[in-house]
Coordinates of C-alpha atoms and ligand atoms in Angstrom, one line a residue:
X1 CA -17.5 17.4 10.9
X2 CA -13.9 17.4 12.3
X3 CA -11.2 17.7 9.8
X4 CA -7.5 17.6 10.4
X5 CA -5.5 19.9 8.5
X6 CA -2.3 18.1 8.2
X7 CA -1.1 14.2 7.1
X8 CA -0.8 11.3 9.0
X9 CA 2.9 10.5 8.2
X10 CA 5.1 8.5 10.1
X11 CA 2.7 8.0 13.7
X12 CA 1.8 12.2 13.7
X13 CA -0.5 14.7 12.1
X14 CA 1.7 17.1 9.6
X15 CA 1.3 20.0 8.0
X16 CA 0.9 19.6 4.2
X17 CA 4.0 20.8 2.3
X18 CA 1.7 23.3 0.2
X19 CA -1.2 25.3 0.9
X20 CA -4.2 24.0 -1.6
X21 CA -7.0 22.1 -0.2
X22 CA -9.7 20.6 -0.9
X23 CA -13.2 21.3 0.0
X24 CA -15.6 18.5 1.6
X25 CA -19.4 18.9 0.7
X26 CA -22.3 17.2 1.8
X27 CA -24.3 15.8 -1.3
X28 CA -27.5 16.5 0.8
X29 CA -27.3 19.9 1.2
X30 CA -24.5 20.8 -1.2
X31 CA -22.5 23.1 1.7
X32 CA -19.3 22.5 2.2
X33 CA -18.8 20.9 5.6
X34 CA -14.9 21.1 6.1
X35 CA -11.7 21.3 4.2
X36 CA -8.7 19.2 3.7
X37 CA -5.0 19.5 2.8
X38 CA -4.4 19.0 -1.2
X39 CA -1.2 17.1 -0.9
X40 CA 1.6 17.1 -2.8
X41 CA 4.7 15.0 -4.3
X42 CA 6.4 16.3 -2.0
X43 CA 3.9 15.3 0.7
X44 CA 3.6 11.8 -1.0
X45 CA 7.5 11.8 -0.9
X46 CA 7.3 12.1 2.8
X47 CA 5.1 9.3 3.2
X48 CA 6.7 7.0 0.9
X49 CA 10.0 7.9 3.3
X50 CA 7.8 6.6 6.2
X51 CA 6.6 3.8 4.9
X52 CA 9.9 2.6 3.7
X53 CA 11.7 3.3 7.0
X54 CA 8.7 1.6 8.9
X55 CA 9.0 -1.7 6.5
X56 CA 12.1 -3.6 7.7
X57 CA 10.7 -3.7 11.5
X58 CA 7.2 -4.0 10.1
X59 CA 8.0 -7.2 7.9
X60 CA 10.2 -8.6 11.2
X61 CA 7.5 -8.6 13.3
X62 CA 5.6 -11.8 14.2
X63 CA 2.6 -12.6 12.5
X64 CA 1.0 -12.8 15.3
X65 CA 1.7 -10.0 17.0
X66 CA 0.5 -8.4 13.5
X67 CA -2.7 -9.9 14.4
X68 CA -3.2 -8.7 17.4
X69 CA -2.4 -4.7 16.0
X70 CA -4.9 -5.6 13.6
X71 CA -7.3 -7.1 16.2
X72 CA -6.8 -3.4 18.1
X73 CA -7.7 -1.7 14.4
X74 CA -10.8 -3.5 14.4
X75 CA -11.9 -2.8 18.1
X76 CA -10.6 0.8 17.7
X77 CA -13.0 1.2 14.4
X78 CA -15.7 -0.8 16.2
X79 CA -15.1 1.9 19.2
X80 CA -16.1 4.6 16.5
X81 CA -19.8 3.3 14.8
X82 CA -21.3 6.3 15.6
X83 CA -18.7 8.6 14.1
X84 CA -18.0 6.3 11.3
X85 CA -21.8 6.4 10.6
X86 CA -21.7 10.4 10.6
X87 CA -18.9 10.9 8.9
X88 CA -19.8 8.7 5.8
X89 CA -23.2 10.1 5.7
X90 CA -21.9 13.6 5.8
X91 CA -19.4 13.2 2.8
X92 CA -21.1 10.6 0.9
X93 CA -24.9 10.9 1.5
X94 CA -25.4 7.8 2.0
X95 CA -28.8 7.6 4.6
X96 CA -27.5 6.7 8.5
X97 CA -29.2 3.3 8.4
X98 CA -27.2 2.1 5.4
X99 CA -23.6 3.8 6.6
X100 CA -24.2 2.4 9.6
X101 CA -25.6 -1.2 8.8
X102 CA -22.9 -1.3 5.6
X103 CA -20.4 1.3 5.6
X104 CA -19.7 1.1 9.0
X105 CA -20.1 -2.8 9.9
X106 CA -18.4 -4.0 6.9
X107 CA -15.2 -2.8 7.1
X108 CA -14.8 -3.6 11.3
X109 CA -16.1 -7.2 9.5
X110 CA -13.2 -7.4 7.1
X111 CA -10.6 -5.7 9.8
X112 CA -11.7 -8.9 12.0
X113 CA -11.1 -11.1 9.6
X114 CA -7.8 -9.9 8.9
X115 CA -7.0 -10.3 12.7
X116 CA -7.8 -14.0 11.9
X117 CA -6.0 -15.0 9.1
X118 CA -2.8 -12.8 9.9
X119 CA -2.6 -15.5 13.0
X120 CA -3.5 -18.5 10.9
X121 CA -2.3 -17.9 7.4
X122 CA 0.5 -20.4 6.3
X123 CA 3.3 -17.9 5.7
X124 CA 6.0 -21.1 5.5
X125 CA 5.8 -23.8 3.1
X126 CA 7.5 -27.2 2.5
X127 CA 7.8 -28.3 -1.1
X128 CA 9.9 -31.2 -1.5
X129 CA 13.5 -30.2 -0.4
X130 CA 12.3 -26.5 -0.6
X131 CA 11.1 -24.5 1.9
X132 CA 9.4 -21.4 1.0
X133 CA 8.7 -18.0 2.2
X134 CA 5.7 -15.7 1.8
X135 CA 7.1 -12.5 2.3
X136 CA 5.5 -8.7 2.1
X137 CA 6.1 -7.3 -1.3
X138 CA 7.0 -4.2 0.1
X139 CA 5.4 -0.4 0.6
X140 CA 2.2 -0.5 -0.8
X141 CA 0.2 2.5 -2.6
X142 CA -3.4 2.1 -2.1
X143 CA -5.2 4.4 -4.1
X144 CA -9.1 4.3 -3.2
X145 CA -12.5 5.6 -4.3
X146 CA -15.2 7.5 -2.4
X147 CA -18.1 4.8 -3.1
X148 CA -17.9 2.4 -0.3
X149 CA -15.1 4.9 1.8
X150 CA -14.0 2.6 4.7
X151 CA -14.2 -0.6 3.0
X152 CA -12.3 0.0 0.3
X153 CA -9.5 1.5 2.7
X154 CA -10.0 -1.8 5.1
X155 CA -9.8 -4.1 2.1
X156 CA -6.3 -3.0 1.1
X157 CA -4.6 -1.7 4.5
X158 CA -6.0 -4.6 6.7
X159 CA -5.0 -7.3 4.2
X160 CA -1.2 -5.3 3.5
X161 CA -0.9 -5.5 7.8
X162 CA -1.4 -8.8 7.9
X163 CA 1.3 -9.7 5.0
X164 CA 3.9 -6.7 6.8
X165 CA 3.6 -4.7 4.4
X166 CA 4.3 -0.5 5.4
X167 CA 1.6 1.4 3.3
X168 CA 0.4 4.9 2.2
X169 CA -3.0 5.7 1.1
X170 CA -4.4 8.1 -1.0
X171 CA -8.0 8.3 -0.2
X172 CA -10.8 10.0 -3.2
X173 CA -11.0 13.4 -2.7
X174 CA -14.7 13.1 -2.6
X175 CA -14.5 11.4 1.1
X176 CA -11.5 12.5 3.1
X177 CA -13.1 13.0 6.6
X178 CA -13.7 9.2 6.6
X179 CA -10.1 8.4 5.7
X180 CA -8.8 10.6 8.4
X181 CA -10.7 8.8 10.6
X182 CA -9.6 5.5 9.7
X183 CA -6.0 6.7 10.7
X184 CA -6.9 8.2 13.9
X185 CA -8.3 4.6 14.7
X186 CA -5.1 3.1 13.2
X187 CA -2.9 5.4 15.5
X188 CA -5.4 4.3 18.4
X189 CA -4.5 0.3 17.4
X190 CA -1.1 0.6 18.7
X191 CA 0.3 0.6 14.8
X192 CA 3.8 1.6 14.7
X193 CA 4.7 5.1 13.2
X194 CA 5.2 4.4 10.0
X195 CA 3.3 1.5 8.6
X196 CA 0.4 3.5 8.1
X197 CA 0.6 7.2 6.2
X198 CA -2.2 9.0 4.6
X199 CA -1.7 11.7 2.1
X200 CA -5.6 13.4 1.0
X201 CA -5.0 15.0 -2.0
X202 CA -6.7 15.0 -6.1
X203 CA -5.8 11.9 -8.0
X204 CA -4.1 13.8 -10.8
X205 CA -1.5 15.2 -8.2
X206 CA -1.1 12.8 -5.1
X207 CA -2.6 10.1 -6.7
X208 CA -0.5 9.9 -9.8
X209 CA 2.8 10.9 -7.7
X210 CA 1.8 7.9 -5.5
X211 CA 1.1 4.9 -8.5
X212 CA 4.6 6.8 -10.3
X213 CA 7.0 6.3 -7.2
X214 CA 10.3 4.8 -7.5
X215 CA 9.6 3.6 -3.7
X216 CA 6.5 1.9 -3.9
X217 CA 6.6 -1.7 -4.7
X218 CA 2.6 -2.7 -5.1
X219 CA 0.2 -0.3 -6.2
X220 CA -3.5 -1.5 -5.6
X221 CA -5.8 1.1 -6.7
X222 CA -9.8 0.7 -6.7
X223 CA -11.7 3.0 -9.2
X224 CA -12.7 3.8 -12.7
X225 CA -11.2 1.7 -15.4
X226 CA -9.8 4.4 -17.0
X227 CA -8.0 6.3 -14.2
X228 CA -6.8 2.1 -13.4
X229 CA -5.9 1.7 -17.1
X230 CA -3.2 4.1 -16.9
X231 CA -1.9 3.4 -13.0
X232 CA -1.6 -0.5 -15.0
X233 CA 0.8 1.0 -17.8
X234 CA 2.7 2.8 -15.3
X235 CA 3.3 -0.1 -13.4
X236 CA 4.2 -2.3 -16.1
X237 CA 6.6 0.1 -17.4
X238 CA 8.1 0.2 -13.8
X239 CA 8.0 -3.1 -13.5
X240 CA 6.2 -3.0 -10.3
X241 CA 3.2 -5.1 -8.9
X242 CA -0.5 -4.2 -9.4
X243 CA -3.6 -4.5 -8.3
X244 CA -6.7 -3.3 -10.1
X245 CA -10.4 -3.1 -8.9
X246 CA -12.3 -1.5 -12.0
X247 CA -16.0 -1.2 -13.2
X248 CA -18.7 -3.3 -13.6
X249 CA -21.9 -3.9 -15.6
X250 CA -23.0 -7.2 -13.9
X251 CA -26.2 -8.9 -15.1
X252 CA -29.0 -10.8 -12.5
X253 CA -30.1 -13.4 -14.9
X254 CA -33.6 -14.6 -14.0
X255 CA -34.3 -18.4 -15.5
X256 CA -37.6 -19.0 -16.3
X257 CA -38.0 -21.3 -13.5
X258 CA -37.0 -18.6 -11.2
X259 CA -39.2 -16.8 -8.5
X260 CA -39.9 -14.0 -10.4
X261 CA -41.1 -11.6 -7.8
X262 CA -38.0 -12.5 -5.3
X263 CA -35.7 -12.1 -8.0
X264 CA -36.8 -9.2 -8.9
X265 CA -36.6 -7.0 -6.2
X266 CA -33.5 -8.1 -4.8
X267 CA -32.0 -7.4 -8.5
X268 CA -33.8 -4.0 -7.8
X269 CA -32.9 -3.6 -4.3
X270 CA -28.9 -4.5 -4.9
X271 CA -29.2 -1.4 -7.6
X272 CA -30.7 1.1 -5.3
X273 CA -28.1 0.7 -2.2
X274 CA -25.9 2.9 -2.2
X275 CA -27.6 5.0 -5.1
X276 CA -26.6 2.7 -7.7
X277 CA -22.7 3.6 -6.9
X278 CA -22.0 0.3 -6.3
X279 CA -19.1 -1.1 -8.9
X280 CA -21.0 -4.8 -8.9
X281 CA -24.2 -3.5 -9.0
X282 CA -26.5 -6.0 -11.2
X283 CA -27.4 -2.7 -13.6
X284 CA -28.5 -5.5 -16.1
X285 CA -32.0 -7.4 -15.4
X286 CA -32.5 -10.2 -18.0
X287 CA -36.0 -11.6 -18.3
X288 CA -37.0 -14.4 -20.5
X289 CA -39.4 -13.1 -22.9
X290 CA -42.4 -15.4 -21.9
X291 CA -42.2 -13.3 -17.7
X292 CA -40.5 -10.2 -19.6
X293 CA -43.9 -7.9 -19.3
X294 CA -44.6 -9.2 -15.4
X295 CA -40.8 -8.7 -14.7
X296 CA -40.8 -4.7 -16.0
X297 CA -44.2 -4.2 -14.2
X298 CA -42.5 -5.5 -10.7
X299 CA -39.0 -3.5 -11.2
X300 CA -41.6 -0.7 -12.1
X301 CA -43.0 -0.8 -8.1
X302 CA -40.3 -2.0 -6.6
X303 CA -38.3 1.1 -7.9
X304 CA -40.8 3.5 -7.0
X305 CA -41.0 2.0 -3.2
X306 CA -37.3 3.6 -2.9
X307 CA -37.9 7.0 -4.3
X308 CA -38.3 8.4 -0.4
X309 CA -35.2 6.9 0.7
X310 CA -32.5 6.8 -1.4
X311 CA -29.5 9.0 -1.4
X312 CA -27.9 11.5 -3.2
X313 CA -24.9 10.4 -5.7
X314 CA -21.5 12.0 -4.8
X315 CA -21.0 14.6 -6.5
X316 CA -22.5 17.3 -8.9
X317 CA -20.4 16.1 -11.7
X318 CA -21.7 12.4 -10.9
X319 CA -25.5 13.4 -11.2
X320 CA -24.4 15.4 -14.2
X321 CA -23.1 11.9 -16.4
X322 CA -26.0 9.7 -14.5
X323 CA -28.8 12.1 -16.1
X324 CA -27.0 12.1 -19.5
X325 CA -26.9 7.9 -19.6
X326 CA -30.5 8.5 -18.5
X327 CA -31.2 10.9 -21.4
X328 CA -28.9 8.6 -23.8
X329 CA -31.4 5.6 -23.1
X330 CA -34.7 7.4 -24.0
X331 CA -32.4 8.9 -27.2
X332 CA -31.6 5.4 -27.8
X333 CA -35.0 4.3 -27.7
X334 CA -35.9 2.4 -24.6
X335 CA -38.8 2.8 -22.5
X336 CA -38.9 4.4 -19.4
X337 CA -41.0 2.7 -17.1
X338 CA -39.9 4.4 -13.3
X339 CA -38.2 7.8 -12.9
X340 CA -36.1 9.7 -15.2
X341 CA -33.5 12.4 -15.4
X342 CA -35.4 14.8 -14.4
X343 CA -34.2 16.2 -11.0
X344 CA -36.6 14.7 -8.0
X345 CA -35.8 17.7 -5.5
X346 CA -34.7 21.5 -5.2
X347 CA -30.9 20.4 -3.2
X348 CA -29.3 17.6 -3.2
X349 CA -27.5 15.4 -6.0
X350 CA -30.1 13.6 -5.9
X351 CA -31.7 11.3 -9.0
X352 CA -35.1 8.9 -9.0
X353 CA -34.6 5.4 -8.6
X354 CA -35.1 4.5 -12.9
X355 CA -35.8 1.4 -15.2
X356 CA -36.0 1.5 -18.4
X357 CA -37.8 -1.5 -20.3
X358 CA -36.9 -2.5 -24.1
X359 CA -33.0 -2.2 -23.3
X360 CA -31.1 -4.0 -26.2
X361 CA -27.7 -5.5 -25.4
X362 CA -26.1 -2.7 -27.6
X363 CA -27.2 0.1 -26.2
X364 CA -25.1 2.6 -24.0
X365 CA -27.1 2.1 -21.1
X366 CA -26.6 -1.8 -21.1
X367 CA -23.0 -1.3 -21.8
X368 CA -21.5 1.7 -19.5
X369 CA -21.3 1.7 -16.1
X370 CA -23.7 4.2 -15.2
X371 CA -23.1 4.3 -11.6
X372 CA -26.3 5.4 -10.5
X373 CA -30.1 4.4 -9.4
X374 CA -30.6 2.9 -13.4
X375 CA -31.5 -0.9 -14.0
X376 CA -32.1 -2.0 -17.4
X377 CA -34.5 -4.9 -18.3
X378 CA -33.6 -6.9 -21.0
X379 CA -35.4 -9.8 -22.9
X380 CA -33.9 -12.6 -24.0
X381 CA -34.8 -15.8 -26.2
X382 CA -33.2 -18.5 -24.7
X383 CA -30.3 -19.3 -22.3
X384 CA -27.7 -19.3 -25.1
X385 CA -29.0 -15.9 -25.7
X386 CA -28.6 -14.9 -21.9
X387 CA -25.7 -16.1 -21.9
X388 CA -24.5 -14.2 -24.8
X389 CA -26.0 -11.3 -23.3
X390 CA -25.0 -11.6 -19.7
X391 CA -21.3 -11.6 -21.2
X392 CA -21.4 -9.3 -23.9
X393 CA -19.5 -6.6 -22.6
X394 CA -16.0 -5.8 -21.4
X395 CA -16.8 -5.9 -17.5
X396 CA -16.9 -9.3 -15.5
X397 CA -16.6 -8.6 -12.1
X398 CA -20.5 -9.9 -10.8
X399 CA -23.9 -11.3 -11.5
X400 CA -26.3 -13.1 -10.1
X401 CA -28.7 -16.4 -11.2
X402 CA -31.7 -17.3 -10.1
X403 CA -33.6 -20.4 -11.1
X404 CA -35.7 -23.1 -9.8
X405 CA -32.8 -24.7 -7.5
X406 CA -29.7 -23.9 -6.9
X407 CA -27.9 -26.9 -9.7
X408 CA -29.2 -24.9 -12.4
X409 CA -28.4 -21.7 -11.7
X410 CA -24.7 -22.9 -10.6
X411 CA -24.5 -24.6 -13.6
X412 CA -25.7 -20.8 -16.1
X413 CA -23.2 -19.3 -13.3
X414 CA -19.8 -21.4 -14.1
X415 CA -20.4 -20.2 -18.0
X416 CA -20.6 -16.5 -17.2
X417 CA -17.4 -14.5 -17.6
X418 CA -17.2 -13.0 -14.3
X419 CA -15.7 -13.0 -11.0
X420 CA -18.5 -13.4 -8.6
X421 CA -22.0 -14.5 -9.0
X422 CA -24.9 -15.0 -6.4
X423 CA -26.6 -17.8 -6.3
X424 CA -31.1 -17.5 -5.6
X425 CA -30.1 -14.7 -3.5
X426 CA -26.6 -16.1 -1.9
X427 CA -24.9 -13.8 0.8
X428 CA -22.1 -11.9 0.6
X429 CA -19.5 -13.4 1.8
X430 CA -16.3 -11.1 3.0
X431 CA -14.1 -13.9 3.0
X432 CA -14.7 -15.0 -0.5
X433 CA -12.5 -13.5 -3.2
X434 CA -13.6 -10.1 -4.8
X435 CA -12.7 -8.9 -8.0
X436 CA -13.1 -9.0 -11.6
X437 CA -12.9 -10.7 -15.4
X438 CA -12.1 -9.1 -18.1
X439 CA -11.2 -5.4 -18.0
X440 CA -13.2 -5.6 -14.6
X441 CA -9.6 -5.8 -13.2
X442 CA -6.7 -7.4 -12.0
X443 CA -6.4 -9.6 -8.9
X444 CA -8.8 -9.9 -5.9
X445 CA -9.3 -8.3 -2.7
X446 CA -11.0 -10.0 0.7
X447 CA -10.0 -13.3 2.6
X448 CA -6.7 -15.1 2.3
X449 CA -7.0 -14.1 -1.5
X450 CA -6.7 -10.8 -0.8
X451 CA -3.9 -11.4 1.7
X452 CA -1.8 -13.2 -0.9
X453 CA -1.9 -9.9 -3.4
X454 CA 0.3 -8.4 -0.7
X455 CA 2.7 -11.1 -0.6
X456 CA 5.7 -12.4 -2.8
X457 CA 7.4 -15.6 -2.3
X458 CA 10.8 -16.7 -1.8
X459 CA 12.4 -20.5 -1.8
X460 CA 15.1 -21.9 0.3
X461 CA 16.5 -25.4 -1.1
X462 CA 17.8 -27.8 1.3
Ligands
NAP1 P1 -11.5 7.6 -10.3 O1 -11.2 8.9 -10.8 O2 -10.9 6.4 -11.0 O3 -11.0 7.7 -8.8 C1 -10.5 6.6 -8.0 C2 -9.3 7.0 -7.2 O4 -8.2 7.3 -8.1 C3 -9.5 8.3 -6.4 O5 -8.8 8.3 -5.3 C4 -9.0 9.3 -7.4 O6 -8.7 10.6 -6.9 C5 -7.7 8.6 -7.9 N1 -7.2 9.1 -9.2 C6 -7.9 9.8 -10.1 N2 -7.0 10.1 -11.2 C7 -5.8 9.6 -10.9 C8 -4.6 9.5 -11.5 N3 -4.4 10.1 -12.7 N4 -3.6 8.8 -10.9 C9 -3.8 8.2 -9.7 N5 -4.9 8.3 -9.1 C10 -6.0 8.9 -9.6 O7 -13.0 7.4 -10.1 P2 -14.0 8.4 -9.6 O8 -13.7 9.8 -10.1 O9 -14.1 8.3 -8.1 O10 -15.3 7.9 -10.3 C11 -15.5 7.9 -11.7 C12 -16.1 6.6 -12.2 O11 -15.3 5.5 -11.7 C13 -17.4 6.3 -11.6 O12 -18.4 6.9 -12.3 C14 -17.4 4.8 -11.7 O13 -17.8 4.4 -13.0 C15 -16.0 4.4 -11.5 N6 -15.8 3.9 -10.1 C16 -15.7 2.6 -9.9 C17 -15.5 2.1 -8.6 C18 -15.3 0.7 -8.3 O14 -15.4 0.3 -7.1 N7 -14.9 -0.1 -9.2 C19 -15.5 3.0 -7.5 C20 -15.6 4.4 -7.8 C21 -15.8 4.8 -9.1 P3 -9.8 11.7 -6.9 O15 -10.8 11.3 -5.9 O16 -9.1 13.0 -6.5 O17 -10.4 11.7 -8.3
MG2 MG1 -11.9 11.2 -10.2

């Protein structure tokens, strides 16, 4: 895999201030397949310096000239499928056909839309005698995590372009190579030096140097709740803008009218891509009681069907806490009814696709994000029990429905406390909103939605 041993700050690859870095395995064969620099504050310092000095021009520049840099990103990523498709199966595990069909084609998606609405999106306003401005809110700290590696990069840089906002990422350390792509196809794009700067690094060095700095205005940060709990108090304390993509516990809420068997494997299906590191993964199956026993016998199968192809999780540490949730819901008393932590090969950070059956709405494992291959079937009584069920915990951020038609499932959707549901199977949609309810975060990500999180607004009377 090719590495660069410096940061992309302002338009050039520079060494790191420091000498630390970090080591890139591959989750497949647990070898370490390159190393990275550890950056610094001192490195972040740099960037932030870039950014800053990159903003005035940045902000200046026509919208639709914006577009059209963003347009290049897009064709410059789209130029790269095959590497992008390597790279993120190298660092992540994830098996070729789904980096390249998802990890790869989603994010030169979401670049092209960005192309779009940085061309079309109403940046002036009239209100009465008032005119009024969206401006960029400034340098942007986008802090991602190694789950869906590009997008979650294209989600925040693309939609920060298309406002003018200048940015500097800080990508997980889990998945650098992929990031260091991304700015090599960002340097290709035409993007002036500057409005771009990656610094690799560990979130409790660059990272936190990055949400803490006096010269960042936004910090949008993707991740665990509680590394985003704490970036959030930082932010409030500086009084500084924030954007917070968190965890999930999402439930697929099969009516009784429902098509059980369809239902049921995509429930199963949207678990097992990605190895269940997915942050609105529907982890939570409810089954009315009357189809509850047909329902665990299908997840059953269905599970098994993708013991022979599903990835490794991340990291060592990663299998380590999914095997415990797995051992905590046998402790707790539900039923294993497909895999379990036991480990299903010699190398690899690998874990069996698992359901367990007799999951009670208290229990750890229908509470916690587990962030692996795990669903949990769960019975309920009635839809006023689903309901209670499918929002009985702190997360909101997906879900699905499925009933007979589509009326009555929107209608069991608009009472659930989340941010996005899928309607009999709906498609996802990159231009709708994304993000979550509850302590599933703050603010949302994709389409002109997303765009606005990078913008603040200014009036002019007349
Ligand atoms: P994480 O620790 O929250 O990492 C997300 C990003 O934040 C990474 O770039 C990370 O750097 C950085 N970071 C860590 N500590 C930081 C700090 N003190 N200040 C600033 N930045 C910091 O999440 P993770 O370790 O990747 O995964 C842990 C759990 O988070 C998962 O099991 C899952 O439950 C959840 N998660 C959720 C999502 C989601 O999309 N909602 C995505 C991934 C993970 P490092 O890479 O160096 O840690
Ligand atoms: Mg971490």
């Amino acid at each position: 895999m090719k590495a660069h041993d410096g940061m992309y700050i302002g338009g050039a690859w520079r060494p790191a201030v420091g000498t630390d870095t970090i080591a890139v395995l591959d989750p497949v064969s647990e070898q370490v397949i390159a190393h990275v620099p550890a950056g610094g504050a001192e490195d972040v310092d740099a960037a932030v310096a870039a950014a800053r000095g990159a903003l005035t021009a940045w902000a200046a520049t026509p919208p639709a000239e914006r577009a059209a840099r963003i347009a290049a990103l897009r064709d410059a990523l789209a130029a790269r499928v095959d590497e992008i498709t390597a790279t993120v199966t190298a660092e992540l595990g994830a098996p070729p056909r789904f980096s390249r069909a998802v990890h790869a084609a989603l994010p030169i998606a979401v670049a092209g839309s960005y192309a779009e609405l940085a061309a079309s999106y109403p940046f002036e306003e009239k209100i009465g005698n008032s005119v009024v401005h969206a401006e960029p809110v400034g340098v942007v700290g986008a802090i991602t995590p190694w789950n869906y590696p590009l997008h979650q990069i294209v989600a925040k840089v693309a939609p920060a372009l298309a406002a003018g906002c200048t940015i500097v990422l800080k990508p997980a350390e889990d998945t650098p190579l992929t990031a260091q792509l991304f700015a090599e196809a960002v340097h290709g794009a035409g993007v002036p030096a500057g409005v771009f700067n990656l610094v690799t690094g560990v979130g409790p060095v660059a990272g936190q140097a990055l949400a803490e700095h006096p010269g960042v205005d936004l910090v949008s940060f993707t991740g665990s709740t509680a590394v985003g709990r704490r970036i959030g108090a930082a932010a409030g304390a500086a009084v500084k803008r924030v954007a917070l993509e968190l965890g999930g516990k999402s439930a697929n809420v099969i009516l009784p009218s429902a098509d059980l068997a369809r239902a049921v494997a995509a429930g199963v299906a949207n678990v097992m891509g990605n190895s269940g590191q997915t942050c609105s993964a529907w982890t939570r199956m409810l089954v009315h009681t009357s189809r509850y026993d047909e329902a665990v016998a299908l997840a059953a199968e269905a599970a098994a069907t993708y013991a022979d192809r599903i990835g490794p999780l991340v990291n060592a540490g990663q299998r380590t806490r999914v095997r415990g949730y797995i051992e905590k819901g046998v402790a707790q008393g539900a039923r294993l009814v497909a895999g379990g932590p036991e480990a299903p090969r010699e190398r690899g950070y690998f874990v069996s696709p698992t359901v367990f059956a007799d999951v009670t709405p208290e229990m750890t494992i229908a509470q916690e994000e587990i962030f692996g291959p795990v669903v949990s079937v769960i019975r309920y009584e009635d839809e006023d029990d689903a309901l209670r069920i499918a929002n009985g915990t702190v997360y909101g951020l997906a879900g699905a429905v499925w009933a007979g038609d589509d009326a009555e499932a929107v209608a069991f959707a608009r009472r659930m406390d989340t941010g996005q549901v899928d309607i009999n199977g709906g498609r996802f949609n990159p231009l709708a909103p994304f993000g979550g309810y509850k302590q599933s975060g703050v603010g949302r990500e994709l389409g002109a939605h997303g765009l606005a999180e990078y913008l603040q607004t200014k009036s002019l009377q007349f």
